[in-house]
PDB file of C-alpha atoms and ligand atoms in Angstrom:
ATOM      1  CA  MET Z  20       0.077  -0.065  -0.016  1.00  0.00           C
ATOM      2  CA  ALA Z  21       1.221   3.593  -0.846  1.00  0.00           C
ATOM      3  CA  ALA Z  22       2.182   5.544   2.010  1.00  0.00           C
ATOM      4  CA  PRO Z  23      -0.785   7.654   2.856  1.00  0.00           C
ATOM      5  CA  ARG Z  24       1.174  10.961   2.483  1.00  0.00           C
ATOM      6  CA  GLU Z  25       2.375   9.983  -1.016  1.00  0.00           C
ATOM      7  CA  LEU Z  26      -1.170   9.849  -2.285  1.00  0.00           C
ATOM      8  CA  ILE Z  27      -1.816  13.273  -0.696  1.00  0.00           C
ATOM      9  CA  TYR Z  28       1.264  14.945  -2.230  1.00  0.00           C
ATOM     10  CA  ARG Z  29       0.735  13.481  -5.587  1.00  0.00           C
ATOM     11  CA  ALA Z  30      -2.896  14.842  -5.726  1.00  0.00           C
ATOM     12  CA  LEU Z  31      -1.682  18.247  -4.662  1.00  0.00           C
ATOM     13  CA  GLU Z  32       1.166  18.099  -7.311  1.00  0.00           C
ATOM     14  CA  GLU Z  33      -1.451  17.388  -9.884  1.00  0.00           C
ATOM     15  CA  GLY Z  34      -3.306  20.597  -8.804  1.00  0.00           C
ATOM     16  CA  ARG Z  35      -6.328  18.821  -6.997  1.00  0.00           C
ATOM     17  CA  ASN Z  36      -7.778  19.651  -3.765  1.00  0.00           C
ATOM     18  CA  LYS Z  37      -9.488  16.448  -3.529  1.00  0.00           C
ATOM     19  CA  LEU Z  38      -8.703  12.751  -3.502  1.00  0.00           C
ATOM     20  CA  LEU Z  39     -10.362  10.620  -6.103  1.00  0.00           C
ATOM     21  CA  GLU Z  40     -12.631   7.967  -4.576  1.00  0.00           C
ATOM     22  CA  HIS Z  41     -10.252   5.140  -4.856  1.00  0.00           C
ATOM     23  CA  GLU Z  42      -7.412   7.335  -3.436  1.00  0.00           C
ATOM     24  CA  ALA Z  43      -9.675   8.206  -0.559  1.00  0.00           C
ATOM     25  CA  TYR Z  44     -10.326   4.364   0.013  1.00  0.00           C
ATOM     26  CA  GLU Z  45      -6.632   3.859   0.045  1.00  0.00           C
ATOM     27  CA  PHE Z  46      -5.900   6.602   2.406  1.00  0.00           C
ATOM     28  CA  LEU Z  47      -8.653   5.322   4.743  1.00  0.00           C
ATOM     29  CA  GLU Z  48      -7.420   1.777   4.549  1.00  0.00           C
ATOM     30  CA  ALA Z  49      -4.059   3.069   5.761  1.00  0.00           C
ATOM     31  CA  TYR Z  50      -5.656   4.033   8.890  1.00  0.00           C
ATOM     32  CA  GLU Z  51      -7.455   0.716   9.268  1.00  0.00           C
ATOM     33  CA  LEU Z  52     -10.971   2.287   8.561  1.00  0.00           C
ATOM     34  CA  PRO Z  53     -13.672  -0.233   7.251  1.00  0.00           C
ATOM     35  CA  VAL Z  54     -13.773   0.341   3.440  1.00  0.00           C
ATOM     36  CA  PRO Z  55     -15.461  -2.102   1.025  1.00  0.00           C
ATOM     37  CA  LYS Z  56     -13.117  -3.938  -1.321  1.00  0.00           C
ATOM     38  CA  PHE Z  57     -12.461  -1.950  -4.403  1.00  0.00           C
ATOM     39  CA  SER Z  58     -10.529  -1.662  -7.675  1.00  0.00           C
ATOM     40  CA  LEU Z  59     -10.153   1.041 -10.295  1.00  0.00           C
ATOM     41  CA  ALA Z  60     -10.809  -0.300 -13.807  1.00  0.00           C
ATOM     42  CA  ALA Z  61      -9.787   1.278 -17.150  1.00  0.00           C
ATOM     43  CA  SER Z  62     -11.590  -0.948 -19.347  1.00  0.00           C
ATOM     44  CA  GLU Z  63     -14.565  -3.207 -19.382  1.00  0.00           C
ATOM     45  CA  GLU Z  64     -12.293  -6.124 -19.224  1.00  0.00           C
ATOM     46  CA  GLU Z  65     -10.527  -4.931 -16.209  1.00  0.00           C
ATOM     47  CA  ALA Z  66     -13.902  -4.245 -14.580  1.00  0.00           C
ATOM     48  CA  VAL Z  67     -15.037  -7.696 -15.256  1.00  0.00           C
ATOM     49  CA  SER Z  68     -11.860  -9.369 -13.643  1.00  0.00           C
ATOM     50  CA  ALA Z  69     -12.324  -6.734 -10.638  1.00  0.00           C
ATOM     51  CA  ALA Z  70     -15.763  -7.814 -10.121  1.00  0.00           C
ATOM     52  CA  GLU Z  71     -14.759 -11.709 -10.111  1.00  0.00           C
ATOM     53  CA  ARG Z  72     -12.088 -10.931  -7.576  1.00  0.00           C
ATOM     54  CA  ILE Z  73     -14.231  -8.829  -5.311  1.00  0.00           C
ATOM     55  CA  GLY Z  74     -17.306 -11.174  -5.650  1.00  0.00           C
ATOM     56  CA  TYR Z  75     -20.753 -10.255  -6.629  1.00  0.00           C
ATOM     57  CA  PRO Z  76     -22.839  -8.087  -6.118  1.00  0.00           C
ATOM     58  CA  VAL Z  77     -20.753  -5.087  -6.926  1.00  0.00           C
ATOM     59  CA  VAL Z  78     -21.287  -1.348  -7.545  1.00  0.00           C
ATOM     60  CA  LEU Z  79     -19.775   0.445 -10.521  1.00  0.00           C
ATOM     61  CA  LYS Z  80     -19.116   4.327 -10.089  1.00  0.00           C
ATOM     62  CA  ILE Z  81     -17.530   6.750 -12.351  1.00  0.00           C
ATOM     63  CA  VAL Z  82     -14.177   8.303 -11.109  1.00  0.00           C
ATOM     64  CA  SER Z  83     -13.471  11.730 -12.430  1.00  0.00           C
ATOM     65  CA  PRO Z  84     -11.702  14.817 -10.747  1.00  0.00           C
ATOM     66  CA  ASP Z  85     -14.496  16.959 -12.407  1.00  0.00           C
ATOM     67  CA  ILE Z  86     -17.755  15.199 -10.992  1.00  0.00           C
ATOM     68  CA  VAL Z  87     -18.683  15.831  -7.461  1.00  0.00           C
ATOM     69  CA  HIS Z  88     -22.212  14.095  -7.699  1.00  0.00           C
ATOM     70  CA  LYS Z  89     -21.814  10.936  -9.483  1.00  0.00           C
ATOM     71  CA  SER Z  90     -25.526   9.785  -9.264  1.00  0.00           C
ATOM     72  CA  ASP Z  91     -26.535  13.097 -10.842  1.00  0.00           C
ATOM     73  CA  VAL Z  92     -24.754  12.369 -13.973  1.00  0.00           C
ATOM     74  CA  GLY Z  93     -25.893   8.646 -14.154  1.00  0.00           C
ATOM     75  CA  GLY Z  94     -22.338   7.642 -12.851  1.00  0.00           C
ATOM     76  CA  VAL Z  95     -23.417   5.035 -10.123  1.00  0.00           C
ATOM     77  CA  LYS Z  96     -25.041   1.584 -10.600  1.00  0.00           C
ATOM     78  CA  VAL Z  97     -25.505  -0.457  -7.372  1.00  0.00           C
ATOM     79  CA  ASN Z  98     -26.341  -4.196  -7.017  1.00  0.00           C
ATOM     80  CA  ILE Z  99     -24.714  -5.768 -10.057  1.00  0.00           C
ATOM     81  CA  SER Z 100     -24.643  -9.442  -9.931  1.00  0.00           C
ATOM     82  CA  SER Z 101     -23.167 -10.853 -13.095  1.00  0.00           C
ATOM     83  CA  GLU Z 102     -20.458 -10.407 -15.722  1.00  0.00           C
ATOM     84  CA  GLU Z 103     -23.038  -9.527 -18.189  1.00  0.00           C
ATOM     85  CA  GLU Z 104     -24.323  -6.728 -16.141  1.00  0.00           C
ATOM     86  CA  VAL Z 105     -20.807  -5.382 -15.324  1.00  0.00           C
ATOM     87  CA  ARG Z 106     -20.140  -5.125 -19.344  1.00  0.00           C
ATOM     88  CA  LYS Z 107     -23.612  -3.552 -19.841  1.00  0.00           C
ATOM     89  CA  TRP Z 108     -23.315  -1.064 -17.086  1.00  0.00           C
ATOM     90  CA  PHE Z 109     -19.596  -0.247 -17.802  1.00  0.00           C
ATOM     91  CA  GLY Z 110     -20.747   1.129 -21.245  1.00  0.00           C
ATOM     92  CA  THR Z 111     -23.941   2.816 -20.022  1.00  0.00           C
ATOM     93  CA  ILE Z 112     -22.054   4.654 -17.268  1.00  0.00           C
ATOM     94  CA  MET Z 113     -19.500   5.838 -19.813  1.00  0.00           C
ATOM     95  CA  LEU Z 114     -22.117   7.057 -22.095  1.00  0.00           C
ATOM     96  CA  ASN Z 115     -24.283   8.687 -19.369  1.00  0.00           C
ATOM     97  CA  VAL Z 116     -21.254  10.659 -18.201  1.00  0.00           C
ATOM     98  CA  LYS Z 117     -20.251  11.545 -21.775  1.00  0.00           C
ATOM     99  CA  SER Z 118     -23.600  13.182 -22.518  1.00  0.00           C
ATOM    100  CA  ARG Z 119     -24.439  14.584 -19.163  1.00  0.00           C
ATOM    101  CA  ALA Z 120     -20.939  15.918 -18.248  1.00  0.00           C
ATOM    102  CA  PRO Z 121     -19.065  16.037 -21.630  1.00  0.00           C
ATOM    103  CA  THR Z 122     -16.102  17.936 -20.468  1.00  0.00           C
ATOM    104  CA  ALA Z 123     -15.408  15.970 -17.315  1.00  0.00           C
ATOM    105  CA  ARG Z 124     -12.085  14.060 -17.395  1.00  0.00           C
ATOM    106  CA  VAL Z 125     -12.647  10.303 -16.756  1.00  0.00           C
ATOM    107  CA  THR Z 126     -10.106   8.430 -14.614  1.00  0.00           C
ATOM    108  CA  GLY Z 127     -11.838   5.022 -14.947  1.00  0.00           C
ATOM    109  CA  ILE Z 128     -14.617   3.297 -13.162  1.00  0.00           C
ATOM    110  CA  LEU Z 129     -14.408   2.008  -9.565  1.00  0.00           C
ATOM    111  CA  VAL Z 130     -15.675  -1.603  -9.076  1.00  0.00           C
ATOM    112  CA  GLN Z 131     -16.590  -2.029  -5.311  1.00  0.00           C
ATOM    113  CA  GLU Z 132     -18.035  -4.525  -2.955  1.00  0.00           C
ATOM    114  CA  MET Z 133     -21.701  -3.803  -2.505  1.00  0.00           C
ATOM    115  CA  VAL Z 134     -22.277  -2.696   1.169  1.00  0.00           C
ATOM    116  CA  PRO Z 135     -25.684  -4.246   2.475  1.00  0.00           C
ATOM    117  CA  GLN Z 136     -28.196  -1.543   3.145  1.00  0.00           C
ATOM    118  CA  ASP Z 137     -28.391  -0.980   6.918  1.00  0.00           C
ATOM    119  CA  LEU Z 138     -28.638   1.871   9.308  1.00  0.00           C
ATOM    120  CA  GLU Z 139     -26.797   4.869   7.831  1.00  0.00           C
ATOM    121  CA  VAL Z 140     -24.514   7.119   9.941  1.00  0.00           C
ATOM    122  CA  ILE Z 141     -22.226  10.081   9.076  1.00  0.00           C
ATOM    123  CA  VAL Z 142     -18.797  10.886  10.590  1.00  0.00           C
ATOM    124  CA  GLY Z 143     -17.107  13.932   9.127  1.00  0.00           C
ATOM    125  CA  SER Z 144     -14.454  16.282   9.972  1.00  0.00           C
ATOM    126  CA  THR Z 145     -13.293  19.896   9.366  1.00  0.00           C
ATOM    127  CA  ARG Z 146     -10.799  22.290  10.668  1.00  0.00           C
ATOM    128  CA  ASP Z 147     -11.719  25.180  12.698  1.00  0.00           C
ATOM    129  CA  PRO Z 148      -9.420  28.108  12.388  1.00  0.00           C
ATOM    130  CA  LEU Z 149      -9.287  28.538  16.230  1.00  0.00           C
ATOM    131  CA  PHE Z 150      -9.885  24.947  17.658  1.00  0.00           C
ATOM    132  CA  GLY Z 151      -8.227  22.817  14.997  1.00  0.00           C
ATOM    133  CA  PRO Z 152     -10.010  19.576  13.725  1.00  0.00           C
ATOM    134  CA  VAL Z 153     -13.523  19.085  14.779  1.00  0.00           C
ATOM    135  CA  VAL Z 154     -15.183  15.672  14.479  1.00  0.00           C
ATOM    136  CA  MET Z 155     -19.013  15.496  13.650  1.00  0.00           C
ATOM    137  CA  PHE Z 156     -21.196  12.305  14.145  1.00  0.00           C
ATOM    138  CA  GLY Z 157     -24.898  11.958  13.208  1.00  0.00           C
ATOM    139  CA  LEU Z 158     -27.377   9.638  11.658  1.00  0.00           C
ATOM    140  CA  GLY Z 159     -27.632   9.625   7.998  1.00  0.00           C
ATOM    141  CA  GLY Z 160     -30.311  11.154   5.668  1.00  0.00           C
ATOM    142  CA  ILE Z 161     -32.799  13.534   7.046  1.00  0.00           C
ATOM    143  CA  PHE Z 162     -31.225  13.446  10.676  1.00  0.00           C
ATOM    144  CA  VAL Z 163     -28.258  15.230   9.781  1.00  0.00           C
ATOM    145  CA  GLU Z 164     -29.631  16.993   6.662  1.00  0.00           C
ATOM    146  CA  VAL Z 165     -33.018  18.311   7.759  1.00  0.00           C
ATOM    147  CA  LEU Z 166     -32.866  17.988  11.573  1.00  0.00           C
ATOM    148  CA  ARG Z 167     -29.167  19.092  12.045  1.00  0.00           C
ATOM    149  CA  ASP Z 168     -29.126  16.355  14.858  1.00  0.00           C
ATOM    150  CA  VAL Z 169     -25.288  16.125  15.260  1.00  0.00           C
ATOM    151  CA  SER Z 170     -22.573  15.790  17.892  1.00  0.00           C
ATOM    152  CA  LEU Z 171     -19.185  17.530  17.612  1.00  0.00           C
ATOM    153  CA  ARG Z 172     -15.879  17.380  19.444  1.00  0.00           C
ATOM    154  CA  ILE Z 173     -12.597  18.966  19.053  1.00  0.00           C
ATOM    155  CA  THR Z 174      -9.620  16.690  18.825  1.00  0.00           C
ATOM    156  CA  PRO Z 175      -7.821  14.785  20.448  1.00  0.00           C
ATOM    157  CA  ILE Z 176     -10.880  12.696  21.175  1.00  0.00           C
ATOM    158  CA  THR Z 177     -10.894   9.970  23.743  1.00  0.00           C
ATOM    159  CA  GLU Z 178     -12.765   6.811  23.729  1.00  0.00           C
ATOM    160  CA  TYR Z 179     -15.044   8.172  26.426  1.00  0.00           C
ATOM    161  CA  ASP Z 180     -15.671  11.504  24.249  1.00  0.00           C
ATOM    162  CA  ALA Z 181     -16.573   9.306  21.158  1.00  0.00           C
ATOM    163  CA  GLU Z 182     -19.014   7.136  23.290  1.00  0.00           C
ATOM    164  CA  GLU Z 183     -20.572  10.447  24.466  1.00  0.00           C
ATOM    165  CA  MET Z 184     -21.015  11.611  21.071  1.00  0.00           C
ATOM    166  CA  LEU Z 185     -23.159   8.659  20.247  1.00  0.00           C
ATOM    167  CA  ARG Z 186     -25.156   9.150  23.313  1.00  0.00           C
ATOM    168  CA  GLU Z 187     -25.920  12.933  22.924  1.00  0.00           C
ATOM    169  CA  ILE Z 188     -27.759  13.052  19.505  1.00  0.00           C
ATOM    170  CA  LYS Z 189     -31.463  13.305  19.759  1.00  0.00           C
ATOM    171  CA  SER Z 190     -31.885  10.211  17.588  1.00  0.00           C
ATOM    172  CA  ALA Z 191     -29.714   8.222  19.948  1.00  0.00           C
ATOM    173  CA  SER Z 192     -32.404   5.758  20.637  1.00  0.00           C
ATOM    174  CA  ILE Z 193     -32.204   4.585  16.922  1.00  0.00           C
ATOM    175  CA  LEU Z 194     -28.834   3.312  17.679  1.00  0.00           C
ATOM    176  CA  ARG Z 195     -29.725   1.340  20.707  1.00  0.00           C
ATOM    177  CA  GLY Z 196     -32.608  -0.522  18.627  1.00  0.00           C
ATOM    178  CA  TYR Z 197     -35.927   0.835  18.143  1.00  0.00           C
ATOM    179  CA  ARG Z 198     -39.085  -0.974  17.576  1.00  0.00           C
ATOM    180  CA  GLY Z 199     -37.731  -4.347  17.095  1.00  0.00           C
ATOM    181  CA  ALA Z 200     -34.598  -3.183  15.205  1.00  0.00           C
ATOM    182  CA  PRO Z 201     -31.602  -4.652  16.745  1.00  0.00           C
ATOM    183  CA  PRO Z 202     -28.991  -2.544  18.519  1.00  0.00           C
ATOM    184  CA  ARG Z 203     -26.196  -1.246  16.461  1.00  0.00           C
ATOM    185  CA  ASP Z 204     -22.407  -1.804  16.475  1.00  0.00           C
ATOM    186  CA  ARG Z 205     -21.513   1.092  18.581  1.00  0.00           C
ATOM    187  CA  ARG Z 206     -17.774  -0.120  19.091  1.00  0.00           C
ATOM    188  CA  ALA Z 207     -17.489   0.100  15.192  1.00  0.00           C
ATOM    189  CA  ILE Z 208     -18.716   3.747  15.113  1.00  0.00           C
ATOM    190  CA  VAL Z 209     -16.571   4.855  18.005  1.00  0.00           C
ATOM    191  CA  ASP Z 210     -13.698   3.339  16.307  1.00  0.00           C
ATOM    192  CA  ILE Z 211     -14.169   5.338  13.183  1.00  0.00           C
ATOM    193  CA  ILE Z 212     -14.675   8.504  14.924  1.00  0.00           C
ATOM    194  CA  LEU Z 213     -11.339   7.935  16.882  1.00  0.00           C
ATOM    195  CA  LYS Z 214      -9.475   7.156  13.641  1.00  0.00           C
ATOM    196  CA  VAL Z 215     -10.871   9.956  11.807  1.00  0.00           C
ATOM    197  CA  GLY Z 216      -9.703  12.257  14.827  1.00  0.00           C
ATOM    198  CA  LYS Z 217      -6.243  10.898  14.677  1.00  0.00           C
ATOM    199  CA  LEU Z 218      -5.885  11.147  10.844  1.00  0.00           C
ATOM    200  CA  MET Z 219      -6.928  14.893  11.036  1.00  0.00           C
ATOM    201  CA  GLU Z 220      -4.224  15.344  13.828  1.00  0.00           C
ATOM    202  CA  GLU Z 221      -1.562  13.509  11.755  1.00  0.00           C
ATOM    203  CA  VAL Z 222      -2.154  14.757   8.276  1.00  0.00           C
ATOM    204  CA  PRO Z 223      -2.326  18.638   8.287  1.00  0.00           C
ATOM    205  CA  GLU Z 224      -2.910  18.598   4.372  1.00  0.00           C
ATOM    206  CA  VAL Z 225      -6.390  17.135   4.976  1.00  0.00           C
ATOM    207  CA  THR Z 226      -8.991  19.934   5.472  1.00  0.00           C
ATOM    208  CA  ASP Z 227     -12.165  17.795   5.262  1.00  0.00           C
ATOM    209  CA  VAL Z 228     -13.377  14.268   5.646  1.00  0.00           C
ATOM    210  CA  ASP Z 229     -16.833  13.189   4.876  1.00  0.00           C
ATOM    211  CA  LEU Z 230     -17.821   9.600   5.439  1.00  0.00           C
ATOM    212  CA  ASN Z 231     -21.467   9.542   4.079  1.00  0.00           C
ATOM    213  CA  PRO Z 232     -23.054   6.988   4.304  1.00  0.00           C
ATOM    214  CA  ILE Z 233     -21.500   4.521   6.745  1.00  0.00           C
ATOM    215  CA  MET Z 234     -23.747   1.471   7.102  1.00  0.00           C
ATOM    216  CA  VAL Z 235     -23.744   0.274  10.517  1.00  0.00           C
ATOM    217  CA  PHE Z 236     -24.547  -3.382  11.188  1.00  0.00           C
ATOM    218  CA  PRO Z 237     -26.226  -5.036  14.254  1.00  0.00           C
ATOM    219  CA  GLU Z 238     -23.871  -5.281  17.250  1.00  0.00           C
ATOM    220  CA  GLY Z 239     -20.770  -7.324  16.688  1.00  0.00           C
ATOM    221  CA  LYS Z 240     -21.184  -7.130  12.961  1.00  0.00           C
ATOM    222  CA  GLY Z 241     -19.166  -3.925  12.397  1.00  0.00           C
ATOM    223  CA  ALA Z 242     -19.820  -0.894   9.865  1.00  0.00           C
ATOM    224  CA  LYS Z 243     -18.789   0.007   6.454  1.00  0.00           C
ATOM    225  CA  ILE Z 244     -18.045   3.188   4.583  1.00  0.00           C
ATOM    226  CA  ALA Z 245     -20.058   3.475   1.445  1.00  0.00           C
ATOM    227  CA  ASP Z 246     -18.944   6.872   0.085  1.00  0.00           C
ATOM    228  CA  ALA Z 247     -15.916   9.011   1.181  1.00  0.00           C
ATOM    229  CA  ARG Z 248     -14.804  12.549   0.350  1.00  0.00           C
ATOM    230  CA  ILE Z 249     -11.443  13.794   1.432  1.00  0.00           C
ATOM    231  CA  LEU Z 250     -10.457  17.501   0.599  1.00  0.00           C
ATOM    232  CA  LEU Z 251      -6.984  18.791   0.743  1.00  0.00           C
ATOM    233  CA  LYS Z 252      -4.893  21.931   0.705  1.00  0.00           C
ATOM    234  CA  ARG Z 253      -1.092  22.790   0.689  1.00  0.00           C
ATOM    235  CA  VAL Z 254       0.187  23.572   4.108  1.00  0.00           C
TER     236      VAL Z 254
HETATM  237  P1  ADP A 120     -22.633  10.379  -5.228  1.00  0.00           P
HETATM  238  O1  ADP A 120     -22.951  10.834  -3.825  1.00  0.00           O
HETATM  239  O2  ADP A 120     -21.557  10.929  -5.663  1.00  0.00           O
HETATM  240  O3  ADP A 120     -23.921  10.365  -6.152  1.00  0.00           O
HETATM  241  P2  ADP A 120     -22.298   7.562  -3.959  1.00  0.00           P
HETATM  242  O4  ADP A 120     -20.857   7.028  -4.043  1.00  0.00           O
HETATM  243  O5  ADP A 120     -22.539   8.409  -2.604  1.00  0.00           O
HETATM  244  O6  ADP A 120     -22.251   8.799  -5.007  1.00  0.00           O
HETATM  245  O7  ADP A 120     -23.307   6.669  -4.422  1.00  0.00           O
HETATM  246  C1  ADP A 120     -24.675   6.974  -4.283  1.00  0.00           C
HETATM  247  C2  ADP A 120     -25.321   5.974  -3.307  1.00  0.00           C
HETATM  248  O8  ADP A 120     -25.168   4.609  -3.958  1.00  0.00           O
HETATM  249  C3  ADP A 120     -24.955   6.112  -1.930  1.00  0.00           C
HETATM  250  O9  ADP A 120     -25.553   7.121  -1.147  1.00  0.00           O
HETATM  251  C4  ADP A 120     -25.342   4.593  -1.489  1.00  0.00           C
HETATM  252  O10 ADP A 120     -26.723   4.766  -1.143  1.00  0.00           O
HETATM  253  C5  ADP A 120     -25.289   3.703  -2.728  1.00  0.00           C
HETATM  254  N1  ADP A 120     -24.123   3.083  -2.712  1.00  0.00           N
HETATM  255  C6  ADP A 120     -22.714   3.721  -3.193  1.00  0.00           C
HETATM  256  N2  ADP A 120     -21.798   2.823  -3.139  1.00  0.00           N
HETATM  257  C7  ADP A 120     -22.243   1.758  -2.432  1.00  0.00           C
HETATM  258  C8  ADP A 120     -21.811   0.524  -2.211  1.00  0.00           C
HETATM  259  N3  ADP A 120     -20.449   0.202  -2.219  1.00  0.00           N
HETATM  260  N4  ADP A 120     -22.573  -0.270  -1.570  1.00  0.00           N
HETATM  261  C9  ADP A 120     -23.918  -0.034  -1.422  1.00  0.00           C
HETATM  262  N5  ADP A 120     -24.426   1.086  -1.617  1.00  0.00           N
HETATM  263  C10 ADP A 120     -23.623   1.977  -2.302  1.00  0.00           C
HETATM  264 MG1   MG A 121     -22.614  10.072  -1.816  1.00  0.00          MG
END
């Protein structure tokens, strides 16, 4: 695995302030964060062999330094379960992007392990000019976007702090198990919060981390990051 700093310097050298999605996963992997198996494919053949290696079902996603919202340009297809479908969707995604984002540079197509749908949470971080790295936690979707139900901590974050972040959101009861839904793997979320805090402290070039969504499985079954955005600046 490439040293995480190398990835960052290469992106900055190329004039980018954002890691491409596969670079973001590589970086997160170096911090032992739970990322789905992935592989960048430059051709349909490469996509097929990547899918066989990863195991079906897989997700295909466009990788481009010029596209922020991949779904908006028809650049994401989830739940692909055969070689024929990989071939079909590789071509369809390329055509979608060519017609809806004609000037976008295309790096390739990311083949990714399909993460089973489960409870979605968000962990993010940004740098406050006064306080330094701030880590945010909340439940996915409307909980964060509409209700702004989040908890925040300034780094360094202790295990106790991270556990408190899970307890203090208004929607905390959903994590504990709600109307027959099982309690979620809190330990896995705490671990993600701690590692995000650590990477923000160790890598000053990272200005923002946005892990959204993270699927959280029932207790003991862990969690997995389904989309990651990492922003950079020269320091
Ligand atoms: P964007 O936000 O750029 O449109 P995402 O990578 O977030 O693209 O993909 C869109 C949606 O597809 C995600 O919010 C998630 O619901 C689903 N998705 C993406 N990747 C995966 C995956 N590996 N496993 C399961 N679902 C996924
Ligand atoms: Mg997304």
